[in-house]
Amino acid sequence: MRSLLRSQAVRAMAGRLSWGLGDQAVSSITNFVVGLYVARSLGTFAFGMFSLAWVSYGVVLNLSRGLTTDPLMVRFSGVSTESWRAATKRATGTALTAGVVSGLISVAAGLIVGDSTGGAFIALGFVIPTLLLQDAWRFAFFAAGHGKKAFLNDVVWGIALIPALFIAHHTSDTVVAFILAWGLSGAVAAGFGCLQSGVRPDPRGTLDWIKAHRDLGARYVIENVSNSGSSQLRMYGLGAIAGIASVGAVRGAELLLGPFFALLMGLSLVTVAESARVLQRAPHRFRKFCAVLGAGQAAAALFWGLALLLVPHDAGRFVLGDVWDHASKLILPVTIGIAAAGFNTGAAAGLRALGAAKRSLRAQLINSAGYVGFGLIGAFLAGASGSAWGVALAITSGSAVWWLQLHIALKEHKTSEKEEMRTS
């Protein structure tokens, strides 16, 4: 009987992980299609303005996740429906509030800048509240174990994008038009999320939510921003030290690992929730679960990277053009770095499931500093190749930090449980 229940739990987990991968696949394909369509429609300069708005949205998105959906995933995965609904109501309301505040800032910045670039930020300010709300629904559904709903929500956004982009192209064909098309189609998905969940976001609960989860939220905000910011700093530094061509070579090599990035991001939607469930229902399997999770992702990255090393030169040039000549030389170090990052996600998911925000933040800051430092030192010594090997060394050595922090957090968790049992 016990083995039957265990096999059923494994099948249920596999199903949730599959929906996470499917959801990320839809999201990644949608983003790729939008970028390609806008670039082909507007040209290089205008697409650069669109990219500025896109990057700005990414920064705000990381801030919003740290305050809203990260605490939701940690503390309300696998709980009762009533608890999930109450928490989701406040979390999505907080995401909406964050969108309104950041939207006002974006509009103000656009008015100050003026011209076409200012118009792009004004348009972003109008649509960013519903974009953050749509993203919050995805994580809320995964926290509840309803990955299918997150998948359907992203499908609805993708479908809504088709007529929106068509109208933008044939009416205005400007940066503002495409940002509005992208954002308003996201608003359709955000509204659909309300129907799917039966929950209405409550912005009035924003302060209560932030206060209740400030021990996690503040640290997750810093952690999320340091993670995305370190990559940008490394690229800016690489361009200044070794030239823009080196940045293109590194980006090209990372682009070749794109399918694995989709896998990594897809799993990240559900790994924290699944880790929290394992911690609640089978705490003796928690450490092993995190190790298997990380090792599986590392193995997938190594497999994909080794396959890329076997790609014929002509085939590579067909995909990347002239960039292949430089990017192909960086496949090995980039693969090693991404494999190490995949292995570290097992520890990161475990730390978040434990609610050990202090320890995950410490590990992230140390790794981000190493990522930027070793990446720039390598760039100074050997250009793009040196930077790629420097980053690989930083992430690989940083694995010890991540897993040490998980080991300590587990000991602290067990100690606190024993103390609670004594007092009760």
Short mmCIF file of C-alpha atoms in Angstrom, two decimals:
data_model
loop_
_atom_site.label_atom_id
_atom_site.label_comp_id
_atom_site.label_asym_id
_atom_site.label_seq_id
_atom_site.Cartn_x
_atom_site.Cartn_y
_atom_site.Cartn_z
CA MET A 1 0.00 0.00 0.00
CA ARG A 2 2.84 2.37 0.90
CA SER A 3 4.61 1.71 -2.43
CA LEU A 4 1.36 2.39 -4.30
CA LEU A 5 0.92 5.74 -2.58
CA ARG A 6 4.55 6.60 -3.28
CA SER A 7 4.20 5.80 -6.99
CA GLN A 8 1.05 7.90 -7.17
CA ALA A 9 2.88 10.82 -5.55
CA VAL A 10 5.76 10.47 -8.02
CA ARG A 11 3.34 10.46 -10.98
CA ALA A 12 1.58 13.52 -9.62
CA MET A 13 4.90 15.32 -9.21
CA ALA A 14 5.96 14.36 -12.73
CA GLY A 15 2.70 15.74 -14.04
CA ARG A 16 3.23 19.08 -12.30
CA LEU A 17 6.82 19.28 -13.58
CA SER A 18 5.58 18.56 -17.11
CA TRP A 19 3.10 21.41 -16.94
CA GLY A 20 5.93 23.68 -15.74
CA LEU A 21 8.02 22.79 -18.76
CA GLY A 22 5.06 23.18 -21.08
CA ASP A 23 4.18 26.56 -19.64
CA GLN A 24 7.75 27.81 -20.00
CA ALA A 25 7.90 26.50 -23.56
CA VAL A 26 4.80 28.54 -24.47
CA SER A 27 6.18 31.62 -22.71
CA SER A 28 9.62 31.30 -24.36
CA ILE A 29 8.17 30.76 -27.83
CA THR A 30 5.83 33.74 -27.38
CA ASN A 31 8.68 36.02 -26.29
CA PHE A 32 10.83 34.85 -29.20
CA VAL A 33 8.07 35.42 -31.75
CA VAL A 34 7.32 38.89 -30.36
CA GLY A 35 10.98 39.88 -30.49
CA LEU A 36 11.45 38.53 -34.00
CA TYR A 37 8.26 40.12 -35.34
CA VAL A 38 9.00 43.53 -33.82
CA ALA A 39 12.62 43.48 -35.00
CA ARG A 40 11.62 42.62 -38.57
CA SER A 41 8.86 45.25 -38.55
CA LEU A 42 10.71 48.20 -37.00
CA GLY A 43 14.40 47.80 -37.76
CA THR A 44 17.45 47.98 -35.52
CA PHE A 45 17.09 51.40 -33.91
CA ALA A 46 13.39 51.15 -33.07
CA PHE A 47 13.84 47.58 -31.87
CA GLY A 48 16.51 48.90 -29.52
CA MET A 49 13.93 51.18 -27.92
CA PHE A 50 11.52 48.26 -27.62
CA SER A 51 14.31 46.25 -25.98
CA LEU A 52 14.90 49.02 -23.43
CA ALA A 53 11.26 48.79 -22.41
CA TRP A 54 11.47 44.99 -22.33
CA VAL A 55 14.56 45.06 -20.08
CA SER A 56 12.94 47.61 -17.77
CA TYR A 57 9.92 45.32 -17.46
CA GLY A 58 12.27 42.46 -16.54
CA VAL A 59 13.77 44.47 -13.67
CA VAL A 60 10.34 45.38 -12.30
CA LEU A 61 9.20 41.79 -12.73
CA ASN A 62 12.05 40.54 -10.53
CA LEU A 63 11.16 43.10 -7.88
CA SER A 64 7.49 42.11 -7.98
CA ARG A 65 8.26 38.40 -7.73
CA GLY A 66 10.47 38.95 -4.70
CA LEU A 67 7.67 40.76 -2.88
CA THR A 68 4.72 38.67 -4.01
CA THR A 69 5.01 35.28 -5.68
CA ASP A 70 8.28 34.10 -4.11
CA PRO A 71 6.83 34.23 -0.56
CA LEU A 72 3.60 32.76 -1.93
CA MET A 73 5.44 29.78 -3.41
CA VAL A 74 7.38 29.18 -0.19
CA ARG A 75 4.56 29.48 2.34
CA PHE A 76 1.40 28.55 0.46
CA SER A 77 2.35 25.55 -1.69
CA GLY A 78 0.33 22.46 -0.89
CA VAL A 79 -1.88 24.22 1.68
CA SER A 80 -5.67 24.08 1.90
CA THR A 81 -7.72 25.73 -0.82
CA GLU A 82 -9.04 28.32 1.62
CA SER A 83 -5.53 29.35 2.72
CA TRP A 84 -4.35 29.48 -0.89
CA ARG A 85 -7.28 31.65 -1.98
CA ALA A 86 -6.77 34.12 0.87
CA ALA A 87 -3.04 34.35 0.23
CA THR A 88 -3.44 34.59 -3.55
CA LYS A 89 -5.96 37.39 -3.16
CA ARG A 90 -3.41 39.51 -1.30
CA ALA A 91 -0.36 38.42 -3.33
CA THR A 92 -1.96 39.25 -6.69
CA GLY A 93 -3.26 42.51 -5.22
CA THR A 94 0.30 43.35 -4.19
CA ALA A 95 1.54 42.55 -7.70
CA LEU A 96 -1.11 44.87 -9.11
CA THR A 97 -0.07 47.62 -6.70
CA ALA A 98 3.58 47.16 -7.64
CA GLY A 99 2.53 47.46 -11.28
CA VAL A 100 0.65 50.70 -10.69
CA VAL A 101 3.54 52.28 -8.78
CA SER A 102 6.16 51.21 -11.31
CA GLY A 103 3.82 52.23 -14.13
CA LEU A 104 3.56 55.76 -12.74
CA ILE A 105 7.35 55.94 -12.46
CA SER A 106 7.68 54.72 -16.05
CA VAL A 107 5.21 57.32 -17.33
CA ALA A 108 7.02 60.09 -15.41
CA ALA A 109 10.36 58.96 -16.83
CA GLY A 110 8.89 58.90 -20.32
CA LEU A 111 7.56 62.43 -19.98
CA ILE A 112 10.98 63.64 -18.81
CA VAL A 113 12.90 61.88 -21.60
CA GLY A 114 10.45 62.79 -24.35
CA ASP A 115 10.79 61.83 -28.05
CA SER A 116 10.23 58.24 -29.21
CA THR A 117 12.12 56.68 -26.32
CA GLY A 118 9.95 58.54 -23.83
CA GLY A 119 6.85 57.36 -25.67
CA ALA A 120 7.98 53.76 -25.26
CA PHE A 121 8.25 54.18 -21.49
CA ILE A 122 4.89 55.93 -21.31
CA ALA A 123 3.28 53.02 -23.15
CA LEU A 124 5.03 50.56 -20.83
CA GLY A 125 3.70 52.43 -17.82
CA PHE A 126 0.12 51.89 -18.99
CA VAL A 127 0.44 48.14 -19.50
CA ILE A 128 2.86 47.01 -16.79
CA PRO A 129 0.25 46.58 -14.00
CA THR A 130 -1.61 43.84 -15.86
CA LEU A 131 1.65 42.27 -17.04
CA LEU A 132 2.76 41.80 -13.43
CA LEU A 133 -0.68 40.46 -12.54
CA GLN A 134 -0.53 37.89 -15.33
CA ASP A 135 2.86 36.68 -14.12
CA ALA A 136 1.54 36.44 -10.55
CA TRP A 137 -1.28 34.15 -11.70
CA ARG A 138 1.26 31.72 -13.20
CA PHE A 139 3.11 31.29 -9.92
CA ALA A 140 -0.09 31.18 -7.89
CA PHE A 141 -1.39 28.30 -10.00
CA PHE A 142 1.85 26.36 -9.58
CA ALA A 143 1.75 26.94 -5.83
CA ALA A 144 -1.69 25.30 -5.85
CA GLY A 145 -0.41 22.42 -8.01
CA HIS A 146 -2.52 23.58 -10.98
CA GLY A 147 0.18 23.90 -13.62
CA LYS A 148 -2.34 23.24 -16.37
CA LYS A 149 -4.08 26.52 -15.58
CA ALA A 150 -0.78 28.43 -15.86
CA PHE A 151 -0.14 26.74 -19.21
CA LEU A 152 -3.60 27.67 -20.51
CA ASN A 153 -3.14 31.25 -19.31
CA ASP A 154 0.04 31.65 -21.34
CA VAL A 155 -1.67 30.03 -24.34
CA VAL A 156 -4.45 32.63 -24.11
CA TRP A 157 -1.82 35.39 -24.07
CA GLY A 158 -0.15 33.89 -27.14
CA ILE A 159 -3.45 33.69 -29.01
CA ALA A 160 -4.36 37.27 -28.07
CA LEU A 161 -0.99 38.45 -29.34
CA ILE A 162 -1.68 37.36 -32.90
CA PRO A 163 -4.41 39.92 -33.74
CA ALA A 164 -2.78 42.53 -31.48
CA LEU A 165 0.53 42.43 -33.36
CA PHE A 166 -1.28 42.36 -36.69
CA ILE A 167 -3.26 45.48 -35.82
CA ALA A 168 -0.15 47.25 -34.49
CA HIS A 169 1.74 46.50 -37.70
CA HIS A 170 -1.00 47.60 -40.07
CA THR A 171 -2.20 50.71 -38.22
CA SER A 172 0.71 52.50 -36.58
CA ASP A 173 3.82 50.33 -36.96
CA THR A 174 5.63 52.18 -34.14
CA VAL A 175 7.35 51.16 -30.92
CA VAL A 176 4.44 52.48 -28.86
CA ALA A 177 1.94 50.45 -30.88
CA PHE A 178 3.86 47.20 -30.40
CA ILE A 179 4.34 47.77 -26.66
CA LEU A 180 0.62 48.40 -26.29
CA ALA A 181 -0.15 45.29 -28.36
CA TRP A 182 2.16 43.19 -26.18
CA GLY A 183 0.81 44.64 -22.94
CA LEU A 184 -2.90 44.67 -23.77
CA SER A 185 -2.81 41.04 -24.92
CA GLY A 186 -1.19 40.30 -21.55
CA ALA A 187 -4.12 42.10 -19.92
CA VAL A 188 -6.45 39.60 -21.61
CA ALA A 189 -4.52 36.75 -19.98
CA ALA A 190 -4.54 38.56 -16.63
CA GLY A 191 -8.31 38.87 -16.80
CA PHE A 192 -8.59 35.21 -17.77
CA GLY A 193 -6.55 34.36 -14.67
CA CYS A 194 -9.23 35.93 -12.49
CA LEU A 195 -11.83 33.69 -14.14
CA GLN A 196 -9.64 30.59 -13.80
CA SER A 197 -8.94 31.10 -10.11
CA GLY A 198 -12.23 32.59 -8.99
CA VAL A 199 -10.11 35.03 -6.97
CA ARG A 200 -10.24 38.79 -7.26
CA PRO A 201 -6.93 40.58 -6.53
CA ASP A 202 -7.15 42.81 -3.46
CA PRO A 203 -4.67 45.73 -3.58
CA ARG A 204 -5.96 46.81 -0.14
CA GLY A 205 -4.07 43.89 1.35
CA THR A 206 -0.72 45.05 -0.06
CA LEU A 207 0.70 46.48 3.15
CA ASP A 208 -0.49 43.50 5.18
CA TRP A 209 1.12 41.09 2.72
CA ILE A 210 4.45 42.94 2.66
CA LYS A 211 4.54 43.21 6.47
CA ALA A 212 3.62 39.55 6.96
CA HIS A 213 6.36 38.36 4.60
CA ARG A 214 8.97 41.09 4.97
CA ASP A 215 11.44 38.54 6.36
CA LEU A 216 11.40 36.80 2.96
CA GLY A 217 10.37 39.56 0.59
CA ALA A 218 13.19 42.02 1.21
CA ARG A 219 15.85 39.35 0.82
CA TYR A 220 14.23 37.82 -2.27
CA VAL A 221 14.06 41.24 -3.94
CA ILE A 222 17.79 41.75 -3.43
CA GLU A 223 18.50 38.16 -4.47
CA ASN A 224 16.46 38.43 -7.68
CA VAL A 225 17.92 41.77 -8.68
CA SER A 226 21.49 40.71 -7.92
CA ASN A 227 20.99 37.63 -10.09
CA SER A 228 19.82 39.55 -13.16
CA GLY A 229 22.02 42.58 -12.50
CA SER A 230 25.25 40.58 -12.32
CA SER A 231 24.73 39.32 -15.86
CA GLN A 232 24.25 42.85 -17.16
CA LEU A 233 27.33 44.16 -15.30
CA ARG A 234 29.45 41.36 -16.68
CA MET A 235 28.30 42.07 -20.24
CA TYR A 236 28.84 45.82 -19.93
CA GLY A 237 32.31 45.21 -18.52
CA LEU A 238 33.15 42.68 -21.22
CA GLY A 239 32.16 45.17 -23.90
CA ALA A 240 34.29 47.91 -22.34
CA ILE A 241 37.32 45.65 -21.90
CA ALA A 242 37.25 43.40 -24.96
CA GLY A 243 34.83 45.12 -27.35
CA ILE A 244 31.26 44.67 -28.47
CA ALA A 245 32.21 41.72 -30.71
CA SER A 246 33.15 39.75 -27.61
CA VAL A 247 29.72 40.44 -26.12
CA GLY A 248 28.15 39.11 -29.31
CA ALA A 249 30.26 35.96 -29.16
CA VAL A 250 29.25 35.22 -25.55
CA ARG A 251 25.59 35.98 -26.28
CA GLY A 252 25.75 33.70 -29.30
CA ALA A 253 27.12 30.83 -27.24
CA GLU A 254 24.44 31.36 -24.60
CA LEU A 255 21.80 31.47 -27.33
CA LEU A 256 22.88 28.00 -28.43
CA LEU A 257 22.04 26.82 -24.92
CA GLY A 258 18.60 28.43 -25.24
CA PRO A 259 16.59 25.17 -25.12
CA PHE A 260 18.21 24.30 -21.81
CA PHE A 261 17.52 27.80 -20.47
CA ALA A 262 13.84 27.14 -21.23
CA LEU A 263 14.10 23.85 -19.32
CA LEU A 264 15.76 25.57 -16.37
CA MET A 265 13.18 28.36 -16.23
CA GLY A 266 10.29 25.95 -16.66
CA LEU A 267 11.43 23.80 -13.77
CA SER A 268 12.03 26.87 -11.61
CA LEU A 269 8.29 27.53 -11.73
CA VAL A 270 7.56 24.33 -9.84
CA THR A 271 10.72 23.25 -8.02
CA VAL A 272 10.13 25.45 -4.97
CA ALA A 273 6.53 24.29 -4.65
CA GLU A 274 7.55 20.64 -5.06
CA SER A 275 10.38 21.03 -2.55
CA ALA A 276 7.94 22.52 -0.05
CA ARG A 277 5.60 19.55 -0.54
CA VAL A 278 8.43 17.07 0.02
CA LEU A 279 9.49 18.94 3.15
CA GLN A 280 5.94 18.75 4.52
CA ARG A 281 5.12 15.16 3.60
CA ALA A 282 8.47 13.33 3.54
CA PRO A 283 11.14 15.50 5.24
CA HIS A 284 13.58 12.55 5.38
CA ARG A 285 13.68 12.59 1.56
CA PHE A 286 14.16 16.35 1.26
CA ARG A 287 17.96 16.43 0.91
CA LYS A 288 17.93 13.61 -1.63
CA PHE A 289 15.16 15.31 -3.60
CA CYS A 290 17.19 18.54 -3.88
CA ALA A 291 20.31 16.62 -4.93
CA VAL A 292 18.47 14.64 -7.61
CA LEU A 293 16.78 17.81 -8.84
CA GLY A 294 20.11 19.61 -9.24
CA ALA A 295 21.99 16.64 -10.68
CA GLY A 296 19.25 16.02 -13.26
CA GLN A 297 19.41 19.58 -14.54
CA ALA A 298 23.22 19.53 -14.62
CA ALA A 299 23.20 16.30 -16.62
CA ALA A 300 20.69 17.74 -19.11
CA ALA A 301 22.90 20.81 -19.65
CA LEU A 302 26.02 18.69 -20.18
CA PHE A 303 24.19 16.45 -22.63
CA TRP A 304 22.95 19.42 -24.67
CA GLY A 305 26.38 21.11 -24.62
CA LEU A 306 28.17 17.96 -25.77
CA ALA A 307 25.64 17.60 -28.58
CA LEU A 308 26.42 21.17 -29.67
CA LEU A 309 30.13 20.32 -29.88
CA LEU A 310 29.24 17.73 -32.53
CA VAL A 311 27.26 20.15 -34.71
CA PRO A 312 28.87 20.48 -38.19
CA HIS A 313 30.40 23.86 -38.96
CA ASP A 314 28.08 24.52 -41.91
CA ALA A 315 25.02 23.76 -39.82
CA GLY A 316 26.20 26.14 -37.13
CA ARG A 317 26.75 28.93 -39.62
CA PHE A 318 23.27 28.33 -41.02
CA VAL A 319 21.78 28.98 -37.58
CA LEU A 320 23.98 31.84 -36.31
CA GLY A 321 25.72 33.09 -39.43
CA ASP A 322 29.13 34.68 -38.85
CA VAL A 323 28.56 34.67 -35.07
CA TRP A 324 29.02 30.87 -35.11
CA ASP A 325 32.75 31.20 -35.84
CA HIS A 326 33.33 32.96 -32.50
CA ALA A 327 30.49 31.49 -30.41
CA SER A 328 31.35 27.85 -31.20
CA LYS A 329 34.71 28.28 -29.43
CA LEU A 330 32.89 29.16 -26.20
CA ILE A 331 30.43 26.24 -26.10
CA LEU A 332 32.50 24.17 -23.64
CA PRO A 333 33.00 26.82 -20.90
CA VAL A 334 29.43 28.11 -21.26
CA THR A 335 28.10 24.55 -20.96
CA ILE A 336 30.15 23.92 -17.82
CA GLY A 337 28.89 27.14 -16.27
CA ILE A 338 25.25 26.42 -17.08
CA ALA A 339 25.54 22.82 -15.85
CA ALA A 340 26.90 24.10 -12.54
CA ALA A 341 24.07 26.64 -12.37
CA GLY A 342 21.60 23.82 -12.97
CA PHE A 343 23.11 21.81 -10.14
CA ASN A 344 22.86 24.83 -7.83
CA THR A 345 19.14 25.21 -8.47
CA GLY A 346 18.56 22.09 -6.39
CA ALA A 347 20.09 23.80 -3.36
CA ALA A 348 18.34 27.09 -4.18
CA ALA A 349 14.94 25.40 -4.33
CA GLY A 350 15.64 23.67 -1.01
CA LEU A 351 16.62 26.93 0.69
CA ARG A 352 13.46 28.64 -0.51
CA ALA A 353 11.27 25.73 0.57
CA LEU A 354 12.84 26.01 4.03
CA GLY A 355 12.15 29.74 4.03
CA ALA A 356 15.88 30.32 4.65
CA ALA A 357 15.92 33.62 2.79
CA LYS A 358 18.95 34.86 4.72
CA ARG A 359 21.06 31.91 3.60
CA SER A 360 19.86 31.90 -0.02
CA LEU A 361 20.58 35.63 -0.21
CA ARG A 362 24.08 35.08 1.16
CA ALA A 363 24.77 32.37 -1.40
CA GLN A 364 23.36 34.47 -4.25
CA LEU A 365 25.38 37.57 -3.37
CA ILE A 366 28.62 35.57 -3.09
CA ASN A 367 27.94 33.87 -6.42
CA SER A 368 26.97 37.13 -8.13
CA ALA A 369 30.17 38.79 -6.94
CA GLY A 370 32.20 35.85 -8.24
CA TYR A 371 30.28 35.86 -11.52
CA VAL A 372 31.07 39.51 -12.21
CA GLY A 373 34.60 39.45 -10.77
CA PHE A 374 35.88 36.29 -12.45
CA GLY A 375 34.05 37.18 -15.67
CA LEU A 376 35.76 40.56 -15.90
CA ILE A 377 39.18 39.30 -14.83
CA GLY A 378 38.92 36.63 -17.53
CA ALA A 379 37.89 39.25 -20.06
CA PHE A 380 40.95 41.33 -19.18
CA LEU A 381 43.24 38.31 -19.58
CA ALA A 382 41.78 36.61 -22.65
CA GLY A 383 38.74 38.44 -24.03
CA ALA A 384 35.53 36.52 -24.62
CA SER A 385 37.14 33.12 -24.01
CA GLY A 386 38.67 34.25 -20.73
CA SER A 387 35.37 35.72 -19.57
CA ALA A 388 33.50 32.50 -20.39
CA TRP A 389 36.02 30.36 -18.50
CA GLY A 390 36.04 32.84 -15.61
CA VAL A 391 32.27 32.61 -15.26
CA ALA A 392 32.40 28.80 -15.47
CA LEU A 393 34.97 28.76 -12.66
CA ALA A 394 32.92 31.16 -10.54
CA ILE A 395 29.67 29.22 -10.85
CA THR A 396 31.32 25.83 -10.35
CA SER A 397 33.20 26.93 -7.22
CA GLY A 398 30.04 28.69 -6.03
CA SER A 399 28.28 25.32 -5.86
CA ALA A 400 30.05 24.66 -2.57
CA VAL A 401 28.50 27.83 -1.14
CA TRP A 402 24.97 26.91 -2.20
CA TRP A 403 25.08 23.37 -0.85
CA LEU A 404 26.83 24.38 2.37
CA GLN A 405 24.09 26.92 3.03
CA LEU A 406 21.44 24.25 2.41
CA HIS A 407 23.20 21.87 4.82
CA ILE A 408 23.29 24.53 7.55
CA ALA A 409 19.67 25.55 6.92
CA LEU A 410 18.52 21.93 7.24
CA LYS A 411 20.31 21.60 10.58
CA GLU A 412 18.67 24.81 11.80
CA HIS A 413 15.28 23.59 10.61
CA LYS A 414 15.60 20.29 12.48
CA THR A 415 16.78 22.08 15.62
CA SER A 416 13.81 24.45 15.55
CA GLU A 417 11.42 21.52 15.09
CA LYS A 418 12.86 19.76 18.14
CA GLU A 419 12.51 22.92 20.21
CA GLU A 420 8.89 23.30 19.15
CA MET A 421 8.18 19.71 20.16
CA ARG A 422 9.73 20.29 23.59
CA THR A 423 7.74 23.46 24.24
CA SER A 424 4.51 21.84 23.09
#
